[in-house]
Short mmCIF file of C-alpha atoms and ligand atoms in Angstrom, two decimals:
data_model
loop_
_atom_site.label_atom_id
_atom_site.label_comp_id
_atom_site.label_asym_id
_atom_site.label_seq_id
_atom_site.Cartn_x
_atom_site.Cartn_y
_atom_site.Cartn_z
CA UNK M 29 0.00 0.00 0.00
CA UNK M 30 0.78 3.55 -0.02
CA UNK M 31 1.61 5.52 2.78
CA UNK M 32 2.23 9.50 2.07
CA UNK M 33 2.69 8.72 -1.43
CA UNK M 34 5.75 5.80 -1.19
CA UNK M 35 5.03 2.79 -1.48
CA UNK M 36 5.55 0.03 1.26
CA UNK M 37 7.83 -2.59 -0.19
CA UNK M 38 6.20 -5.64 2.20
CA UNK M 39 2.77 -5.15 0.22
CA UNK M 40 0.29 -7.45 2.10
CA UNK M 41 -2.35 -8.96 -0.07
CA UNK M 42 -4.67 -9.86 2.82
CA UNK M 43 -5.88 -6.15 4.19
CA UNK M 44 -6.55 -5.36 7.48
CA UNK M 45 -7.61 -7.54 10.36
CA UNK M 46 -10.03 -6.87 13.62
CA UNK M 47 -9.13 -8.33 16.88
CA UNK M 48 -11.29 -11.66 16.30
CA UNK M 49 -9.07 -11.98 13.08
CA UNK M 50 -12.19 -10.63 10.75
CA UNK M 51 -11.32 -9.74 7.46
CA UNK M 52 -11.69 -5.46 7.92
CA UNK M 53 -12.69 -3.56 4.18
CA UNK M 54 -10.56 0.06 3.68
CA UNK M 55 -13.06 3.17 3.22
CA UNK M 56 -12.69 4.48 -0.40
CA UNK M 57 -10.92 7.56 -0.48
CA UNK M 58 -12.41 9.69 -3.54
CA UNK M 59 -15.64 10.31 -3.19
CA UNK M 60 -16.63 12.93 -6.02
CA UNK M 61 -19.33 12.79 -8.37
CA UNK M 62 -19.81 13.18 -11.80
CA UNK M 63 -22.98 15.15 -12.64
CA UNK M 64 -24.97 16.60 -15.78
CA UNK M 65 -23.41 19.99 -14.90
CA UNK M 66 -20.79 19.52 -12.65
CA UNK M 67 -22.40 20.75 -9.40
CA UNK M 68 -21.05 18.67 -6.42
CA UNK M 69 -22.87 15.31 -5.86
CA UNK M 70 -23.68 13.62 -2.63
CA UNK M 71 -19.95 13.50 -1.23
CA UNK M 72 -17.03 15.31 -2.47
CA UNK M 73 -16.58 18.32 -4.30
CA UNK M 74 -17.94 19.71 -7.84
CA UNK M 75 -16.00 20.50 -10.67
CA UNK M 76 -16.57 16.94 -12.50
CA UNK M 77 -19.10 17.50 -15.28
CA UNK M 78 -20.20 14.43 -17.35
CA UNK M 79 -18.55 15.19 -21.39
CA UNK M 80 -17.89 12.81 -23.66
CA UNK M 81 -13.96 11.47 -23.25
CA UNK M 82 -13.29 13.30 -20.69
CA UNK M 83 -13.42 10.21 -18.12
CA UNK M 84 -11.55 7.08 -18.03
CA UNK M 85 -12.15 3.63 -15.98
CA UNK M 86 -9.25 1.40 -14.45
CA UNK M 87 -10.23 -1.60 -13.68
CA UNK M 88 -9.47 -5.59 -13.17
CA UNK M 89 -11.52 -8.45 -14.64
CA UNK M 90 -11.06 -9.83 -11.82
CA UNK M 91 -12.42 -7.67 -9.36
CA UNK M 92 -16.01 -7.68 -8.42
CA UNK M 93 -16.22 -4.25 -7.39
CA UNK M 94 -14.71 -3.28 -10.90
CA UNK M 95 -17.11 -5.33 -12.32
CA UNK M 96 -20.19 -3.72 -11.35
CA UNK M 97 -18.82 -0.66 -13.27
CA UNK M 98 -17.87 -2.24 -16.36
CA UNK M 99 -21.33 -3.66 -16.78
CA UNK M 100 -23.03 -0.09 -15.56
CA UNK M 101 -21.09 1.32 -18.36
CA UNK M 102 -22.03 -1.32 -20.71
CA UNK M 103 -25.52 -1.11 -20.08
CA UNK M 104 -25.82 2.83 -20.02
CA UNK M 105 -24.39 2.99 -23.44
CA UNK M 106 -21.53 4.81 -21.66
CA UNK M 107 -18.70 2.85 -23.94
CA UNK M 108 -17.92 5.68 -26.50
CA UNK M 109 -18.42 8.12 -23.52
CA UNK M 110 -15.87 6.75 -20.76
CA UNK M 111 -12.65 4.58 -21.61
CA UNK M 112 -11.50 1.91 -19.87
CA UNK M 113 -8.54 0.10 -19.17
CA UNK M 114 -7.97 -3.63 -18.11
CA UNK M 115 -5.06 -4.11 -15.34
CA UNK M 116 -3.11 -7.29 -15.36
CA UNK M 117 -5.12 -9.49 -13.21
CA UNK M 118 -2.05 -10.95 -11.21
CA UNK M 119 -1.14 -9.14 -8.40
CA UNK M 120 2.39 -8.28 -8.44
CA UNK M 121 4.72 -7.25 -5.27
CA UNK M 122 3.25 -3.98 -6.25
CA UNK M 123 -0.13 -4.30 -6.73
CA UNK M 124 -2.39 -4.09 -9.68
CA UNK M 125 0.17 -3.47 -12.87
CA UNK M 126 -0.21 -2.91 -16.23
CA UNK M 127 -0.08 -4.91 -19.78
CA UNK M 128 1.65 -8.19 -19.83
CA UNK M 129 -1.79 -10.53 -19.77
CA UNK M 130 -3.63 -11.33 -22.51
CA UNK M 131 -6.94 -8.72 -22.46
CA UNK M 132 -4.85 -6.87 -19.98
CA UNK M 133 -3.49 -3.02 -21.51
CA UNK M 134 -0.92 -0.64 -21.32
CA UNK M 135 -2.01 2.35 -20.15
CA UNK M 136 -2.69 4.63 -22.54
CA UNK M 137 -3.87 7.96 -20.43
CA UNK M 138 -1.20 8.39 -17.76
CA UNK M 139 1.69 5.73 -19.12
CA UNK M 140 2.05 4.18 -15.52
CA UNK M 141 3.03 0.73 -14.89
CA UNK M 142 1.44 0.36 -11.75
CA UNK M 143 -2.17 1.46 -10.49
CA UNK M 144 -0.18 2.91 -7.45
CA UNK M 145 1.17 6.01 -9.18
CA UNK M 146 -2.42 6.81 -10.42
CA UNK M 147 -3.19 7.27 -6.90
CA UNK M 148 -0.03 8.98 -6.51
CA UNK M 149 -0.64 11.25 -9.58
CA UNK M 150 -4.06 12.41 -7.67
CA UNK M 151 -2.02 12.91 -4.60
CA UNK M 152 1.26 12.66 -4.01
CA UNK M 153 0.75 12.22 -0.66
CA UNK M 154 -1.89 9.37 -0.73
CA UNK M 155 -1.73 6.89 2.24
CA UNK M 156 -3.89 3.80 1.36
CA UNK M 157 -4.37 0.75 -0.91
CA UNK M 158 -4.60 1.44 -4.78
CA UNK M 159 -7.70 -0.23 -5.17
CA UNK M 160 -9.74 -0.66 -8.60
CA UNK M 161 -11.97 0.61 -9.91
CA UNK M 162 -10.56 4.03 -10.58
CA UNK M 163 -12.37 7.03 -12.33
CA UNK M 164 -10.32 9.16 -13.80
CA UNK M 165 -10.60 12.83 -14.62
CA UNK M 166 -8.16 13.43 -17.96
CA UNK M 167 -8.84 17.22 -17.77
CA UNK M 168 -8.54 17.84 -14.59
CA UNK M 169 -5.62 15.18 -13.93
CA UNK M 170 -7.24 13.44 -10.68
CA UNK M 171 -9.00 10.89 -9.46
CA UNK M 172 -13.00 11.54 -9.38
CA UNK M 173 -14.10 8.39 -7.40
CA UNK M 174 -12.48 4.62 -6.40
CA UNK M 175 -16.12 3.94 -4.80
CA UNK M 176 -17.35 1.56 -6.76
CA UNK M 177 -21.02 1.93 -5.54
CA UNK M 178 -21.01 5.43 -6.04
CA UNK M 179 -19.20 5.42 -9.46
CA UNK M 180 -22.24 2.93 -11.09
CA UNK M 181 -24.69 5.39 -9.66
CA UNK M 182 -22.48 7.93 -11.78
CA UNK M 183 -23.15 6.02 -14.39
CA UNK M 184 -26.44 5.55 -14.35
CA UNK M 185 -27.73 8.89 -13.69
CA UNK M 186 -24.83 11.52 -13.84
CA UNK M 187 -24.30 11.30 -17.75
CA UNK M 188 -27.28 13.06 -18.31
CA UNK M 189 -27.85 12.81 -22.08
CA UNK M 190 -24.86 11.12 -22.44
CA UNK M 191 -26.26 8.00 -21.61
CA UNK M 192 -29.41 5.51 -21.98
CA UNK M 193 -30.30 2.69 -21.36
CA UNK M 194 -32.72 1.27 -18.27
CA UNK M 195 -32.72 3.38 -15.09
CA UNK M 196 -30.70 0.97 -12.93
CA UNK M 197 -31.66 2.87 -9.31
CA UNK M 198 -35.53 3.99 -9.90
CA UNK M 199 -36.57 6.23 -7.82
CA UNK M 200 -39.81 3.44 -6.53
CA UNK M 201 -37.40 1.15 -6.02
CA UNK M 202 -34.93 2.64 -4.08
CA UNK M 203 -36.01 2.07 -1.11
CA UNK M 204 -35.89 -2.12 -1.74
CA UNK M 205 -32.82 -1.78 -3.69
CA UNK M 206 -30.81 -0.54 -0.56
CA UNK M 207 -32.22 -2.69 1.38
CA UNK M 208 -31.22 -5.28 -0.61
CA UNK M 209 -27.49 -3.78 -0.57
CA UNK M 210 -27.06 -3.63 2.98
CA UNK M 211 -28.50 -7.35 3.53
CA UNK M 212 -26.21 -9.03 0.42
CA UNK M 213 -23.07 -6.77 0.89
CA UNK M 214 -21.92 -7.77 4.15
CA UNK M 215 -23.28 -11.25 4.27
CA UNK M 216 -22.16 -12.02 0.55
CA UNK M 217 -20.54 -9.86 -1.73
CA UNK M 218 -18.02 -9.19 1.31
CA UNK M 219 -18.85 -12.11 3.27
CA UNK M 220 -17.04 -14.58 0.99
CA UNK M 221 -13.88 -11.95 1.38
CA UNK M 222 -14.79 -12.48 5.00
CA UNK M 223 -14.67 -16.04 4.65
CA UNK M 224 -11.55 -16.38 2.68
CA UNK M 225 -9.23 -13.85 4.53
CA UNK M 226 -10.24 -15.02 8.11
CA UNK M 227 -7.23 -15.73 9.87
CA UNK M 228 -9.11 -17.19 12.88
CA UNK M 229 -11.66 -20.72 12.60
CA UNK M 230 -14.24 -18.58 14.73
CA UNK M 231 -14.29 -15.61 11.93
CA UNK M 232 -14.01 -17.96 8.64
CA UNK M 233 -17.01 -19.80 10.44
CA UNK M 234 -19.13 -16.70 11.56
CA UNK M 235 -19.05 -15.59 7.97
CA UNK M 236 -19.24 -18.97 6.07
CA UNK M 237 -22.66 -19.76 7.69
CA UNK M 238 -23.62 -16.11 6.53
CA UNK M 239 -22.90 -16.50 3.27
CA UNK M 240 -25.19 -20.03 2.72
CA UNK M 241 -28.01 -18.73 4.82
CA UNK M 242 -28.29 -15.59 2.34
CA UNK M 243 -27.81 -17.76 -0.90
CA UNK M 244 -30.21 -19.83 0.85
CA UNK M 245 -32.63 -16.86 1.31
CA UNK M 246 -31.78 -15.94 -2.20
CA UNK M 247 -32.82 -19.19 -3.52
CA UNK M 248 -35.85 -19.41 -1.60
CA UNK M 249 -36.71 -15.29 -2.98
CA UNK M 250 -35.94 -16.80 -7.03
CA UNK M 251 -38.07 -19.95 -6.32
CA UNK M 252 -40.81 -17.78 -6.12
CA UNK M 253 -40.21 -14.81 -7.20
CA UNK M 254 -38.14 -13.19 -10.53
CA UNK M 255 -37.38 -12.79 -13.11
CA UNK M 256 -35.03 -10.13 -11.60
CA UNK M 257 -34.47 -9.58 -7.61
CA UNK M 258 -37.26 -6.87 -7.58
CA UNK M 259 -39.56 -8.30 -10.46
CA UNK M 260 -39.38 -6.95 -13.91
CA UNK M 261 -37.26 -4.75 -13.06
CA UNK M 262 -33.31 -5.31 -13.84
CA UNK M 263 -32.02 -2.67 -10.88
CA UNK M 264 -28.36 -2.17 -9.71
CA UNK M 265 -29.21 -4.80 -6.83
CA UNK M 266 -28.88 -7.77 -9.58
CA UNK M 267 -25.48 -6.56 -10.77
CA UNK M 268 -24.14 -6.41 -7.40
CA UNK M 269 -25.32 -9.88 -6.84
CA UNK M 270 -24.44 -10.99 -10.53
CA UNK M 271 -20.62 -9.80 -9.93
CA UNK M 272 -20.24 -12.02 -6.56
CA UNK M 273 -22.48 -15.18 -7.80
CA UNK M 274 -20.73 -15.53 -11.30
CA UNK M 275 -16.84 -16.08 -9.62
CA UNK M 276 -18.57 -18.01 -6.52
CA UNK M 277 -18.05 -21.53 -8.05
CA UNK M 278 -14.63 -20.68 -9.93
CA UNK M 279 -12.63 -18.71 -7.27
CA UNK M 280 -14.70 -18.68 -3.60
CA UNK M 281 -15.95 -21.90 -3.51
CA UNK M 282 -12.09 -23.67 -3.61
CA UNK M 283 -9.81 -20.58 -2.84
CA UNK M 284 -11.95 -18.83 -0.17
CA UNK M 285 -12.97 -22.16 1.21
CA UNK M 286 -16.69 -21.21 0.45
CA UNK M 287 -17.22 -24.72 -0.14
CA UNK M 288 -20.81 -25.90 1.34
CA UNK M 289 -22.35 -25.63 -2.06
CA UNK M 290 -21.39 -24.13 -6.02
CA UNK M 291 -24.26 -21.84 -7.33
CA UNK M 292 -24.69 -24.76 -9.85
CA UNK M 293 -26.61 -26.51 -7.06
CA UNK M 294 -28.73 -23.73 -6.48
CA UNK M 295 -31.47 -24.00 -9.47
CA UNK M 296 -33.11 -21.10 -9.21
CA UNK M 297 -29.86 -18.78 -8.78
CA UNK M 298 -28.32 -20.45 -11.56
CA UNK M 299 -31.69 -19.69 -13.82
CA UNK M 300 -30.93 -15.64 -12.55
CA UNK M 301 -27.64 -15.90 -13.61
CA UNK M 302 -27.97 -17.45 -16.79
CA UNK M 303 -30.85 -14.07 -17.60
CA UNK M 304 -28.36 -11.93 -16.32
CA UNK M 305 -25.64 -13.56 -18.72
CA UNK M 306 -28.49 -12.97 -21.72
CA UNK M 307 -28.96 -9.54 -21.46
CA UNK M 308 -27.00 -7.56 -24.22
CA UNK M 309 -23.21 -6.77 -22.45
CA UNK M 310 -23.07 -8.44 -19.66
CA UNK M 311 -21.02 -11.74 -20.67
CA UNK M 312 -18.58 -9.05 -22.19
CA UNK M 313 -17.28 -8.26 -19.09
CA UNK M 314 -16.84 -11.68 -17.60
CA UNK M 315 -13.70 -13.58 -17.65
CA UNK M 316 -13.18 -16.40 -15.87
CA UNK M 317 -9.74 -16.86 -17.09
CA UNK M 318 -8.70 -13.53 -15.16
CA UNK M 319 -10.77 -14.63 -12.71
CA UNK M 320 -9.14 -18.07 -11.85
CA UNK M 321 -5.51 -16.37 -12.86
CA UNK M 322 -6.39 -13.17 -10.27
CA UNK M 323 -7.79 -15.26 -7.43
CA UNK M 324 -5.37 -17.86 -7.34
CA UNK M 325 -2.25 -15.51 -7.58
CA UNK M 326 -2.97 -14.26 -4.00
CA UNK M 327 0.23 -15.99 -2.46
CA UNK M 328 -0.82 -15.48 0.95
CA UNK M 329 -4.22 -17.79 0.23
CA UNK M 330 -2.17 -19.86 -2.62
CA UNK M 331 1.57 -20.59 -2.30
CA UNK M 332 2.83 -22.49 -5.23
CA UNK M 333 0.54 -19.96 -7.60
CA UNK M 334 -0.82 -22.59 -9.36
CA UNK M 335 -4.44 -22.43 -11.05
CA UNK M 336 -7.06 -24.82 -11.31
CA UNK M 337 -8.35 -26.11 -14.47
CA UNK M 338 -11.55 -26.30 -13.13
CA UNK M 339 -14.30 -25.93 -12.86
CA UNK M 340 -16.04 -26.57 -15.98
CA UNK M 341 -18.63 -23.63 -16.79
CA UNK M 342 -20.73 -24.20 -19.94
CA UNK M 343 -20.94 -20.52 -21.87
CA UNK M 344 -18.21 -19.13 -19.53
CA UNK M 345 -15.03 -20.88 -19.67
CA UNK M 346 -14.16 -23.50 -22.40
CA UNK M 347 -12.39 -25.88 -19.75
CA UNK M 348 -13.85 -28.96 -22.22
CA UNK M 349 -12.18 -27.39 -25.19
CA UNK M 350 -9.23 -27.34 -23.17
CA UNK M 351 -9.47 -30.87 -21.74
CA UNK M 352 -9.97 -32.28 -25.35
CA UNK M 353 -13.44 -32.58 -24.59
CA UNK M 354 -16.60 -31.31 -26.58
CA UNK M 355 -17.42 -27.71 -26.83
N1 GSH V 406 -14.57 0.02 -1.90
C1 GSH V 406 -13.90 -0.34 -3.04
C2 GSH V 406 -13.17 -1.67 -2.90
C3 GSH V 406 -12.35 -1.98 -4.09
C4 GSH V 406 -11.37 -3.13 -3.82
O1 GSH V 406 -11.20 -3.60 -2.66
N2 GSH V 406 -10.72 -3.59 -4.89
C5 GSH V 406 -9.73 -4.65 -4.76
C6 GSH V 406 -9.84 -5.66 -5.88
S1 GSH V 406 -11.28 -6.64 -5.82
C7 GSH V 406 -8.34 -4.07 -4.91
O2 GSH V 406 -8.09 -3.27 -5.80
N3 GSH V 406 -7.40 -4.50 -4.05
C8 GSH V 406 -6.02 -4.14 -4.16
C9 GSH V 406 -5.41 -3.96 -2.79
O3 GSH V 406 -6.12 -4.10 -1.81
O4 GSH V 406 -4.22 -3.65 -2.75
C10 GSH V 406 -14.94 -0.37 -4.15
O5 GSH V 406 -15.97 -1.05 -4.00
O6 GSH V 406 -14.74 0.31 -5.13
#
């Protein structure tokens, strides 16, 4: 990580620990918004008005925060409006780097090799991790937002014009929608991060159990319920959920020791995931080869680096191809 703009050579990849040996999230540390005229949003300060190439996206396949960007911009029609770039998916001793992977780029707006000096570029005095997803300001020369939450909001409704596409946070639904957040982020999207970087039985247990009894309730709500978590609707509540369920049985489910059941046992989240999959984009921004590669370079959870071949994911991941097996 950084701390007042150097970066610490003994980079950890496991972050930061509570006294029960809980797995403890960093705070983003930009929190501006982009809006229609560039009047200050929710947090931060203004100055960040939405124009066409004027903003650029780092992010990691790998990364389900990242993710839930990619597919915002995807869906908003935001793709000739925002560029992106790909980091290598392996964490090096210094983070998220640049190029060197296939789908992985160069990058082509500041020319850095590691995400660190983007933070570093924003401030050179940035203590913290150098987390993706980034959104960065090419006029202005700074980092708008690393909150991922905040930055698919952005996308959804601070591009004015710029963009179409559904209204992923209607204003009827918001009420459900964060609800729904603040039950599935803790318990799932986090709680298999929970799970995985435990460092104590009692905290890799506490959170395990959390994270079946909410795919459990999840089940139960898609048994019944659907096509989409709120009904008709496609809301930013099923591409939170989409981001964490589609790496579950390739990366949590062996590497975070998430192992009680694969969402291919769970019928009716596996029928969500395969509409999510269908709609127009979204397999675009999946890749379970970074995916595998990404999760199973963390050292400190995987020693000898080495990846699995499996699991087999029809549509996803051509493991049969691979194995000299039928497409
Ligand atoms: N709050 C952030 C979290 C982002 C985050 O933790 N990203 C991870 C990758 S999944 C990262 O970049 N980790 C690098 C590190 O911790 O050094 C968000 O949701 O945008």
């Amino acid at each position: 990580m950084l701390v007042d703009g150097k970066w610490v050579e003994n980079w950890q990849p496991v972050q930061a620990k509570d006294d029960k040996g809980g797995f403890v999230r960093q705070i983003s540390g930009f929190r501006n918004w982009v809006t229609p005229d560039g009047s200050a949003g929710p947090s931060g300060k203004g100055g960040f008005a939405a124009e066409t190439g004027r903003y650029h996206l780092y992010v990691a396949l790998i990364c389900p925060w990242a993710s839930r960007t990619l597919i915002g911009r995807k869906l908003k029609g935001l793709e000739d409006v925002v560029s992106v770039t790909v980091v290598n998916p392996v964490l090096s001793e210094q983070g998220w780097r640049f190029g060197g992977f296939s789908g992985s780029d160069p990058d082509p707006v500041n020319g850095a090799s590691f995400m660190h000096q983007i933070y570093t570029r924003a401030d050179p005095h940035y203590s913290g991790r150098a987390t993706v997803p980034v959104l960065w300001d090419k006029k202005r020369g700074t980092i708008v937002s690393n909150e991922s939450a905040e930055i698919l909001r952005m996308f959804n409704s601070g591009f004015g014009d710029l963009a179409s596409g559904p209204d992923l946070y209607p204003q009827d639904l918001r009420g459900e929608i964060d609800a729904l957040n603040d039950r599935i982020y803790p318990r799932l999207n986090n709680g298999v991060y929970r799970a995985g970087f435990a460092t104590t039985q009692v905290a890799y247990e506490e959170a395990f159990a959390e994270v079946f009894a909410q795919l459990d309730e999840l089940e139960e709500r898609f048994t019944h319920g659907g096509p989409f978590l709120l009904g008709d609707r496609f809301t930013e509540a099923d591409i939170r959920l989409f981001v964490t369920t589609v790496r579950f049985d390739a990366a949590y489910h062996g590497l975070f020791k998430c192992n009680l059941r694969r969402i291919a046992d769970y019928p009716a989240i596996s029928g969500w995931m395969a509409r999510v999959l269908a709609i127009s984009g979204v397999r675009d921004t999946v890749s379970i080869n970074h995916i595998k590669h990404g999760y199973y370079s963390i050292l400190a959870l995987n020693p000898t680096g080495i990846v699995p071949v499996g699991p087999d994911m029809p549509g996803l991941d051509p493991v049969a191809v691979r194995l000299g097996g039928a497409a």
